[in-house]
Amino acid sequence: MSGQQAEQGVGEFAVGGAVHATAPITVPAPRPDEEWELPNGFAHVFYGENNDGIRKPVLLADGFNLGPSDLEKLFRGLDGGEYALLTEIRRSGRDVVLIGYDERSASILDNAKTVTAAIQRTIAEREGNAPLTVGGFSMGGIITRYVLAKLEGQGIDHQTALYFSYDSPHRGAVIPIGLQAFSSFIPLANKFAQQMDSPAAREMLWRHYDRETGSIEAAPEREKFLAELRSVGFWPQRPRLIAVANGRGDGQGPAINPGQVALASVGRLIYPGTTFYTQGEGHEVVVAELKRLFPAAEKTITTSGFPELDGAPGGTLDSYGILAAMLDKFGAEIELNHPDICFVPTVSAVAIRDIDQPDDLYANVDGLPPEESDLDEFLCSSGTTGHTRITEELGGWLLERLP
C-alpha cells in the first residue's frame, strides 16, 4: 500500500454511542418474539419471562453512530457485560422493545418518527393496561424525551409512567475540535467525516467544526433542534423523569491535564507530525497541528473560550484510541497518551448544568440541590466509566425504578 493510499484510508472509521460491554461478547442474542418494521426504522420485541405477549413493556431506543442500527449487537451490548440488563428486565416479567433506525446519524427529528410509531404499536398490541417505560441510551434518550413531550403537546396519550435516559447528552456532547477538523483534512470523502457532518452530530454536539468555513460554534442544526425541543416544552410532563450518568458526581473526571499531547503521528510516512492536544482554556489555544503528505498541506486548529473538556467528569469515549488504531493499521508510528476522554459530561447527562463554564462543567453534582436538575431523580456513577457502559450500579438502580 502506498503512503497516499494509507493517508486516504485512515478515515474509514466512526466514533459514537455504541453501548459498552466490559469484555468481547460471544453469546448470541436470542431471537426476538416479534419484529416490527417502522417508519425510518424497526424494532425487536422480547417477551418477559412467562409472558406470551406484551404485558409490561419497556421501550429502549438505540443511540448515535453511522449506518443502520444493529439490534442483535445492541442486545449483546446491553446484556453481555457485568450486568445483564435485558435479562434482568425480562426476568422481572417485563417485556423489552428494542428500537433501531435505518440511519443512526439521521436527524433526531427523523428518527423520532420511529420511536413514535414504536410507542403507538406497543400500546395497540399490549395485553392489559400496564403503563409503558420509555427511554434510551445516549442519543436514544434525547429522541425519546422529545417524542414524549411532542405527543403530550398533540394531546396524544402515550401511556408512559416512566422516562429514563442512560448517559444522554441533555446539555450537549463533546468530540474534540481537532478530531472533527481532522475528519475533513483527510483528502477524500470518508466515514468519519460523514459522521461528524451528519445531522445528528450537528444536533447533539455542544460545538461543531464546520468543514466549509472552519467556524467553531453550535451548529445551526443544533439551534433548530433546541428550538423544536423548546416548542414542545423541553420535557414531557406526565411521566416520572430519571437518568443515570456514566461519569462521577463528585466533580472528578479522568486524570487529563490540559495542553498535553493526546495523540501524535511521530513517524515520517502517515500524517507525519500531526498532533492532537488535550483541550485547554484561553484564547487561540492550539488543539491540533494537522499535516499530510498527499497532497501536502498543514493546518493549525485553535479554539477560544472553551473549558477543559477532555478531563471533565463524564462518560468517556475512546475517541483518540479509535483514531490511533486506524493510524497504526495503516502503518503510522504513533504516540498515544490519552485514548479515552470525556464525551458526555456528568452535568449534561443529569441535566443540572450547562457545560460552557468551568465551574459548571466540573460541578460537584453530589453536593448540589437535586431540584436544580430537570429530572425527578438521577444517579451518577461512583467511578468514571465508558459512555453507556452497563454496570450493576447503574443498571440495578434503573431496574429498581421500573413500574
PDB file of N, CA, C and O in Angstrom, residues 152-199:
ATOM      1  N   GLU A 152     -47.477  14.721  24.030  1.00  0.00           N
ATOM      2  CA  GLU A 152     -48.304  15.437  25.005  1.00  0.00           C
ATOM      3  C   GLU A 152     -48.835  16.738  24.417  1.00  0.00           C
ATOM      4  O   GLU A 152     -50.007  17.089  24.620  1.00  0.00           O
ATOM      5  N   GLY A 153     -47.993  17.447  23.678  1.00  0.00           N
ATOM      6  CA  GLY A 153     -48.424  18.696  23.060  1.00  0.00           C
ATOM      7  C   GLY A 153     -49.507  18.487  22.019  1.00  0.00           C
ATOM      8  O   GLY A 153     -50.327  19.387  21.775  1.00  0.00           O
ATOM      9  N   GLN A 154     -49.511  17.305  21.410  1.00  0.00           N
ATOM     10  CA  GLN A 154     -50.531  16.980  20.417  1.00  0.00           C
ATOM     11  C   GLN A 154     -51.797  16.399  21.038  1.00  0.00           C
ATOM     12  O   GLN A 154     -52.754  16.081  20.330  1.00  0.00           O
ATOM     13  N   GLY A 155     -51.772  16.258  22.361  1.00  0.00           N
ATOM     14  CA  GLY A 155     -52.929  15.687  23.047  1.00  0.00           C
ATOM     15  C   GLY A 155     -53.059  14.190  22.886  1.00  0.00           C
ATOM     16  O   GLY A 155     -54.147  13.631  23.077  1.00  0.00           O
ATOM     17  N   ILE A 156     -51.958  13.508  22.561  1.00  0.00           N
ATOM     18  CA  ILE A 156     -51.962  12.054  22.367  1.00  0.00           C
ATOM     19  C   ILE A 156     -51.473  11.384  23.650  1.00  0.00           C
ATOM     20  O   ILE A 156     -50.427  11.755  24.186  1.00  0.00           O
ATOM     21  N   ASP A 157     -52.217  10.417  24.125  1.00  0.00           N
ATOM     22  CA  ASP A 157     -51.879   9.727  25.371  1.00  0.00           C
ATOM     23  C   ASP A 157     -50.805   8.683  25.102  1.00  0.00           C
ATOM     24  O   ASP A 157     -51.071   7.641  24.498  1.00  0.00           O
ATOM     25  N   HIS A 158     -49.588   8.945  25.564  1.00  0.00           N
ATOM     26  CA  HIS A 158     -48.503   7.986  25.351  1.00  0.00           C
ATOM     27  C   HIS A 158     -48.475   6.896  26.418  1.00  0.00           C
ATOM     28  O   HIS A 158     -47.684   5.958  26.331  1.00  0.00           O
ATOM     29  N   GLN A 159     -49.290   7.014  27.434  1.00  0.00           N
ATOM     30  CA  GLN A 159     -49.475   5.990  28.471  1.00  0.00           C
ATOM     31  C   GLN A 159     -48.148   5.551  29.106  1.00  0.00           C
ATOM     32  O   GLN A 159     -47.948   4.388  29.440  1.00  0.00           O
ATOM     33  N   THR A 160     -47.259   6.515  29.266  1.00  0.00           N
ATOM     34  CA  THR A 160     -45.920   6.253  29.804  1.00  0.00           C
ATOM     35  C   THR A 160     -45.821   6.765  31.227  1.00  0.00           C
ATOM     36  O   THR A 160     -46.077   7.944  31.484  1.00  0.00           O
ATOM     37  N   ALA A 161     -45.445   5.883  32.144  1.00  0.00           N
ATOM     38  CA  ALA A 161     -45.302   6.267  33.548  1.00  0.00           C
ATOM     39  C   ALA A 161     -43.882   6.685  33.888  1.00  0.00           C
ATOM     40  O   ALA A 161     -43.668   7.466  34.826  1.00  0.00           O
ATOM     41  N   LEU A 162     -42.901   6.153  33.150  1.00  0.00           N
ATOM     42  CA  LEU A 162     -41.502   6.421  33.469  1.00  0.00           C
ATOM     43  C   LEU A 162     -40.712   6.689  32.196  1.00  0.00           C
ATOM     44  O   LEU A 162     -40.777   5.920  31.239  1.00  0.00           O
ATOM     45  N   TYR A 163     -39.966   7.802  32.215  1.00  0.00           N
ATOM     46  CA  TYR A 163     -38.991   8.098  31.176  1.00  0.00           C
ATOM     47  C   TYR A 163     -37.607   7.974  31.795  1.00  0.00           C
ATOM     48  O   TYR A 163     -37.368   8.416  32.920  1.00  0.00           O
ATOM     49  N   PHE A 164     -36.659   7.364  31.040  1.00  0.00           N
ATOM     50  CA  PHE A 164     -35.284   7.286  31.531  1.00  0.00           C
ATOM     51  C   PHE A 164     -34.306   7.602  30.409  1.00  0.00           C
ATOM     52  O   PHE A 164     -34.592   7.397  29.223  1.00  0.00           O
ATOM     53  N   SER A 165     -33.155   8.105  30.791  1.00  0.00           N
ATOM     54  CA  SER A 165     -32.053   8.256  29.848  1.00  0.00           C
ATOM     55  C   SER A 165     -30.797   7.674  30.477  1.00  0.00           C
ATOM     56  O   SER A 165     -30.609   7.747  31.690  1.00  0.00           O
ATOM     57  N   TYR A 166     -29.950   7.102  29.629  1.00  0.00           N
ATOM     58  CA  TYR A 166     -28.712   6.455  30.069  1.00  0.00           C
ATOM     59  C   TYR A 166     -27.542   7.178  29.407  1.00  0.00           C
ATOM     60  O   TYR A 166     -27.252   6.987  28.238  1.00  0.00           O
ATOM     61  N   ASP A 167     -26.899   8.062  30.166  1.00  0.00           N
ATOM     62  CA  ASP A 167     -25.770   8.864  29.703  1.00  0.00           C
ATOM     63  C   ASP A 167     -26.104   9.613  28.423  1.00  0.00           C
ATOM     64  O   ASP A 167     -25.325   9.627  27.461  1.00  0.00           O
ATOM     65  N   SER A 168     -27.261  10.249  28.431  1.00  0.00           N
ATOM     66  CA  SER A 168     -27.705  11.029  27.267  1.00  0.00           C
ATOM     67  C   SER A 168     -27.247  12.483  27.382  1.00  0.00           C
ATOM     68  O   SER A 168     -27.280  13.060  28.465  1.00  0.00           O
ATOM     69  N   PRO A 169     -26.856  13.101  26.275  1.00  0.00           N
ATOM     70  CA  PRO A 169     -26.292  14.455  26.314  1.00  0.00           C
ATOM     71  C   PRO A 169     -27.356  15.550  26.312  1.00  0.00           C
ATOM     72  O   PRO A 169     -27.518  16.287  25.336  1.00  0.00           O
ATOM     73  N   HIS A 170     -28.064  15.689  27.434  1.00  0.00           N
ATOM     74  CA  HIS A 170     -29.147  16.665  27.502  1.00  0.00           C
ATOM     75  C   HIS A 170     -28.655  18.096  27.317  1.00  0.00           C
ATOM     76  O   HIS A 170     -29.399  18.950  26.836  1.00  0.00           O
ATOM     77  N   ARG A 171     -27.414  18.387  27.702  1.00  0.00           N
ATOM     78  CA  ARG A 171     -26.850  19.725  27.508  1.00  0.00           C
ATOM     79  C   ARG A 171     -25.711  19.704  26.478  1.00  0.00           C
ATOM     80  O   ARG A 171     -24.930  20.636  26.401  1.00  0.00           O
ATOM     81  N   GLY A 172     -25.614  18.621  25.724  1.00  0.00           N
ATOM     82  CA  GLY A 172     -24.621  18.541  24.669  1.00  0.00           C
ATOM     83  C   GLY A 172     -23.548  17.501  24.928  1.00  0.00           C
ATOM     84  O   GLY A 172     -23.241  17.170  26.069  1.00  0.00           O
ATOM     85  N   ALA A 173     -22.978  16.973  23.837  1.00  0.00           N
ATOM     86  CA  ALA A 173     -21.866  16.020  23.882  1.00  0.00           C
ATOM     87  C   ALA A 173     -20.629  16.675  23.277  1.00  0.00           C
ATOM     88  O   ALA A 173     -20.720  17.719  22.617  1.00  0.00           O
ATOM     89  N   VAL A 174     -19.461  16.041  23.496  1.00  0.00           N
ATOM     90  CA  VAL A 174     -18.196  16.651  23.107  1.00  0.00           C
ATOM     91  C   VAL A 174     -17.337  15.673  22.299  1.00  0.00           C
ATOM     92  O   VAL A 174     -17.010  14.589  22.773  1.00  0.00           O
ATOM     93  N   ILE A 175     -17.008  16.056  21.087  1.00  0.00           N
ATOM     94  CA  ILE A 175     -15.945  15.426  20.299  1.00  0.00           C
ATOM     95  C   ILE A 175     -14.881  16.499  20.099  1.00  0.00           C
ATOM     96  O   ILE A 175     -15.202  17.616  19.666  1.00  0.00           O
ATOM     97  N   PRO A 176     -13.608  16.239  20.419  1.00  0.00           N
ATOM     98  CA  PRO A 176     -12.583  17.278  20.299  1.00  0.00           C
ATOM     99  C   PRO A 176     -12.602  17.960  18.935  1.00  0.00           C
ATOM    100  O   PRO A 176     -12.740  17.303  17.895  1.00  0.00           O
ATOM    101  N   ILE A 177     -12.469  19.279  18.967  1.00  0.00           N
ATOM    102  CA  ILE A 177     -12.492  20.058  17.727  1.00  0.00           C
ATOM    103  C   ILE A 177     -11.376  19.615  16.786  1.00  0.00           C
ATOM    104  O   ILE A 177     -11.550  19.562  15.561  1.00  0.00           O
ATOM    105  N   GLY A 178     -10.221  19.270  17.331  1.00  0.00           N
ATOM    106  CA  GLY A 178      -9.126  18.801  16.483  1.00  0.00           C
ATOM    107  C   GLY A 178      -9.485  17.544  15.715  1.00  0.00           C
ATOM    108  O   GLY A 178      -9.141  17.403  14.534  1.00  0.00           O
ATOM    109  N   LEU A 179     -10.179  16.621  16.376  1.00  0.00           N
ATOM    110  CA  LEU A 179     -10.609  15.402  15.697  1.00  0.00           C
ATOM    111  C   LEU A 179     -11.655  15.711  14.628  1.00  0.00           C
ATOM    112  O   LEU A 179     -11.617  15.145  13.528  1.00  0.00           O
ATOM    113  N   GLN A 180     -12.595  16.595  14.958  1.00  0.00           N
ATOM    114  CA  GLN A 180     -13.592  16.968  13.955  1.00  0.00           C
ATOM    115  C   GLN A 180     -12.916  17.581  12.729  1.00  0.00           C
ATOM    116  O   GLN A 180     -13.269  17.258  11.585  1.00  0.00           O
ATOM    117  N   ALA A 181     -11.949  18.464  12.969  1.00  0.00           N
ATOM    118  CA  ALA A 181     -11.247  19.103  11.864  1.00  0.00           C
ATOM    119  C   ALA A 181     -10.448  18.075  11.046  1.00  0.00           C
ATOM    120  O   ALA A 181     -10.367  18.173   9.819  1.00  0.00           O
ATOM    121  N   PHE A 182      -9.870  17.092  11.718  1.00  0.00           N
ATOM    122  CA  PHE A 182      -9.086  16.066  11.021  1.00  0.00           C
ATOM    123  C   PHE A 182      -9.959  15.278  10.043  1.00  0.00           C
ATOM    124  O   PHE A 182      -9.492  14.872   8.978  1.00  0.00           O
ATOM    125  N   SER A 183     -11.229  15.070  10.405  1.00  0.00           N
ATOM    126  CA  SER A 183     -12.106  14.300   9.517  1.00  0.00           C
ATOM    127  C   SER A 183     -12.211  14.944   8.140  1.00  0.00           C
ATOM    128  O   SER A 183     -12.297  14.251   7.118  1.00  0.00           O
ATOM    129  N   SER A 184     -12.193  16.285   8.096  1.00  0.00           N
ATOM    130  CA  SER A 184     -12.271  16.969   6.805  1.00  0.00           C
ATOM    131  C   SER A 184     -10.896  17.270   6.208  1.00  0.00           C
ATOM    132  O   SER A 184     -10.798  17.676   5.050  1.00  0.00           O
ATOM    133  N   PHE A 185      -9.839  17.066   6.990  1.00  0.00           N
ATOM    134  CA  PHE A 185      -8.466  17.236   6.497  1.00  0.00           C
ATOM    135  C   PHE A 185      -8.027  16.031   5.664  1.00  0.00           C
ATOM    136  O   PHE A 185      -7.157  16.149   4.807  1.00  0.00           O
ATOM    137  N   ILE A 186      -8.644  14.886   5.922  1.00  0.00           N
ATOM    138  CA  ILE A 186      -8.385  13.700   5.094  1.00  0.00           C
ATOM    139  C   ILE A 186      -8.824  14.025   3.669  1.00  0.00           C
ATOM    140  O   ILE A 186      -9.940  14.507   3.459  1.00  0.00           O
ATOM    141  N   PRO A 187      -7.986  13.810   2.660  1.00  0.00           N
ATOM    142  CA  PRO A 187      -8.237  14.378   1.331  1.00  0.00           C
ATOM    143  C   PRO A 187      -9.385  13.759   0.546  1.00  0.00           C
ATOM    144  O   PRO A 187      -9.790  14.322  -0.468  1.00  0.00           O
ATOM    145  N   LEU A 188      -9.915  12.630   0.979  1.00  0.00           N
ATOM    146  CA  LEU A 188     -11.037  12.017   0.284  1.00  0.00           C
ATOM    147  C   LEU A 188     -12.237  11.897   1.217  1.00  0.00           C
ATOM    148  O   LEU A 188     -12.103  11.934   2.453  1.00  0.00           O
ATOM    149  N   ALA A 189     -13.418  11.761   0.615  1.00  0.00           N
ATOM    150  CA  ALA A 189     -14.612  11.500   1.411  1.00  0.00           C
ATOM    151  C   ALA A 189     -14.386  10.261   2.256  1.00  0.00           C
ATOM    152  O   ALA A 189     -13.789   9.277   1.795  1.00  0.00           O
ATOM    153  N   ASN A 190     -14.836  10.293   3.511  1.00  0.00           N
ATOM    154  CA  ASN A 190     -14.589   9.176   4.406  1.00  0.00           C
ATOM    155  C   ASN A 190     -15.699   9.057   5.431  1.00  0.00           C
ATOM    156  O   ASN A 190     -16.485   9.995   5.650  1.00  0.00           O
ATOM    157  N   LYS A 191     -15.772   7.909   6.083  1.00  0.00           N
ATOM    158  CA  LYS A 191     -16.855   7.643   7.029  1.00  0.00           C
ATOM    159  C   LYS A 191     -16.818   8.591   8.220  1.00  0.00           C
ATOM    160  O   LYS A 191     -17.864   9.038   8.708  1.00  0.00           O
ATOM    161  N   PHE A 192     -15.623   8.870   8.731  1.00  0.00           N
ATOM    162  CA  PHE A 192     -15.513   9.739   9.890  1.00  0.00           C
ATOM    163  C   PHE A 192     -16.054  11.136   9.575  1.00  0.00           C
ATOM    164  O   PHE A 192     -16.810  11.721  10.350  1.00  0.00           O
ATOM    165  N   ALA A 193     -15.690  11.675   8.408  1.00  0.00           N
ATOM    166  CA  ALA A 193     -16.207  12.980   8.006  1.00  0.00           C
ATOM    167  C   ALA A 193     -17.714  12.939   7.814  1.00  0.00           C
ATOM    168  O   ALA A 193     -18.434  13.868   8.199  1.00  0.00           O
ATOM    169  N   GLN A 194     -18.197  11.863   7.225  1.00  0.00           N
ATOM    170  CA  GLN A 194     -19.637  11.708   7.033  1.00  0.00           C
ATOM    171  C   GLN A 194     -20.360  11.729   8.371  1.00  0.00           C
ATOM    172  O   GLN A 194     -21.411  12.363   8.526  1.00  0.00           O
ATOM    173  N   GLN A 195     -19.786  11.055   9.367  1.00  0.00           N
ATOM    174  CA  GLN A 195     -20.406  11.010  10.679  1.00  0.00           C
ATOM    175  C   GLN A 195     -20.359  12.370  11.366  1.00  0.00           C
ATOM    176  O   GLN A 195     -21.348  12.838  11.926  1.00  0.00           O
ATOM    177  N   MET A 196     -19.194  13.031  11.326  1.00  0.00           N
ATOM    178  CA  MET A 196     -19.045  14.310  12.014  1.00  0.00           C
ATOM    179  C   MET A 196     -19.910  15.403  11.389  1.00  0.00           C
ATOM    180  O   MET A 196     -20.289  16.365  12.058  1.00  0.00           O
ATOM    181  N   ASP A 197     -20.211  15.261  10.110  1.00  0.00           N
ATOM    182  CA  ASP A 197     -21.014  16.269   9.417  1.00  0.00           C
ATOM    183  C   ASP A 197     -22.480  15.861   9.317  1.00  0.00           C
ATOM    184  O   ASP A 197     -23.263  16.532   8.651  1.00  0.00           O
ATOM    185  N   SER A 198     -22.856  14.786   9.976  1.00  0.00           N
ATOM    186  CA  SER A 198     -24.223  14.265   9.877  1.00  0.00           C
ATOM    187  C   SER A 198     -25.213  15.146  10.639  1.00  0.00           C
ATOM    188  O   SER A 198     -24.829  15.903  11.544  1.00  0.00           O
ATOM    189  N   PRO A 199     -26.492  15.060  10.299  1.00  0.00           N
ATOM    190  CA  PRO A 199     -27.497  15.839  11.024  1.00  0.00           C
ATOM    191  C   PRO A 199     -27.496  15.584  12.531  1.00  0.00           C
ATOM    192  O   PRO A 199     -27.574  16.530  13.327  1.00  0.00           O
TER     193      PRO A 199
END
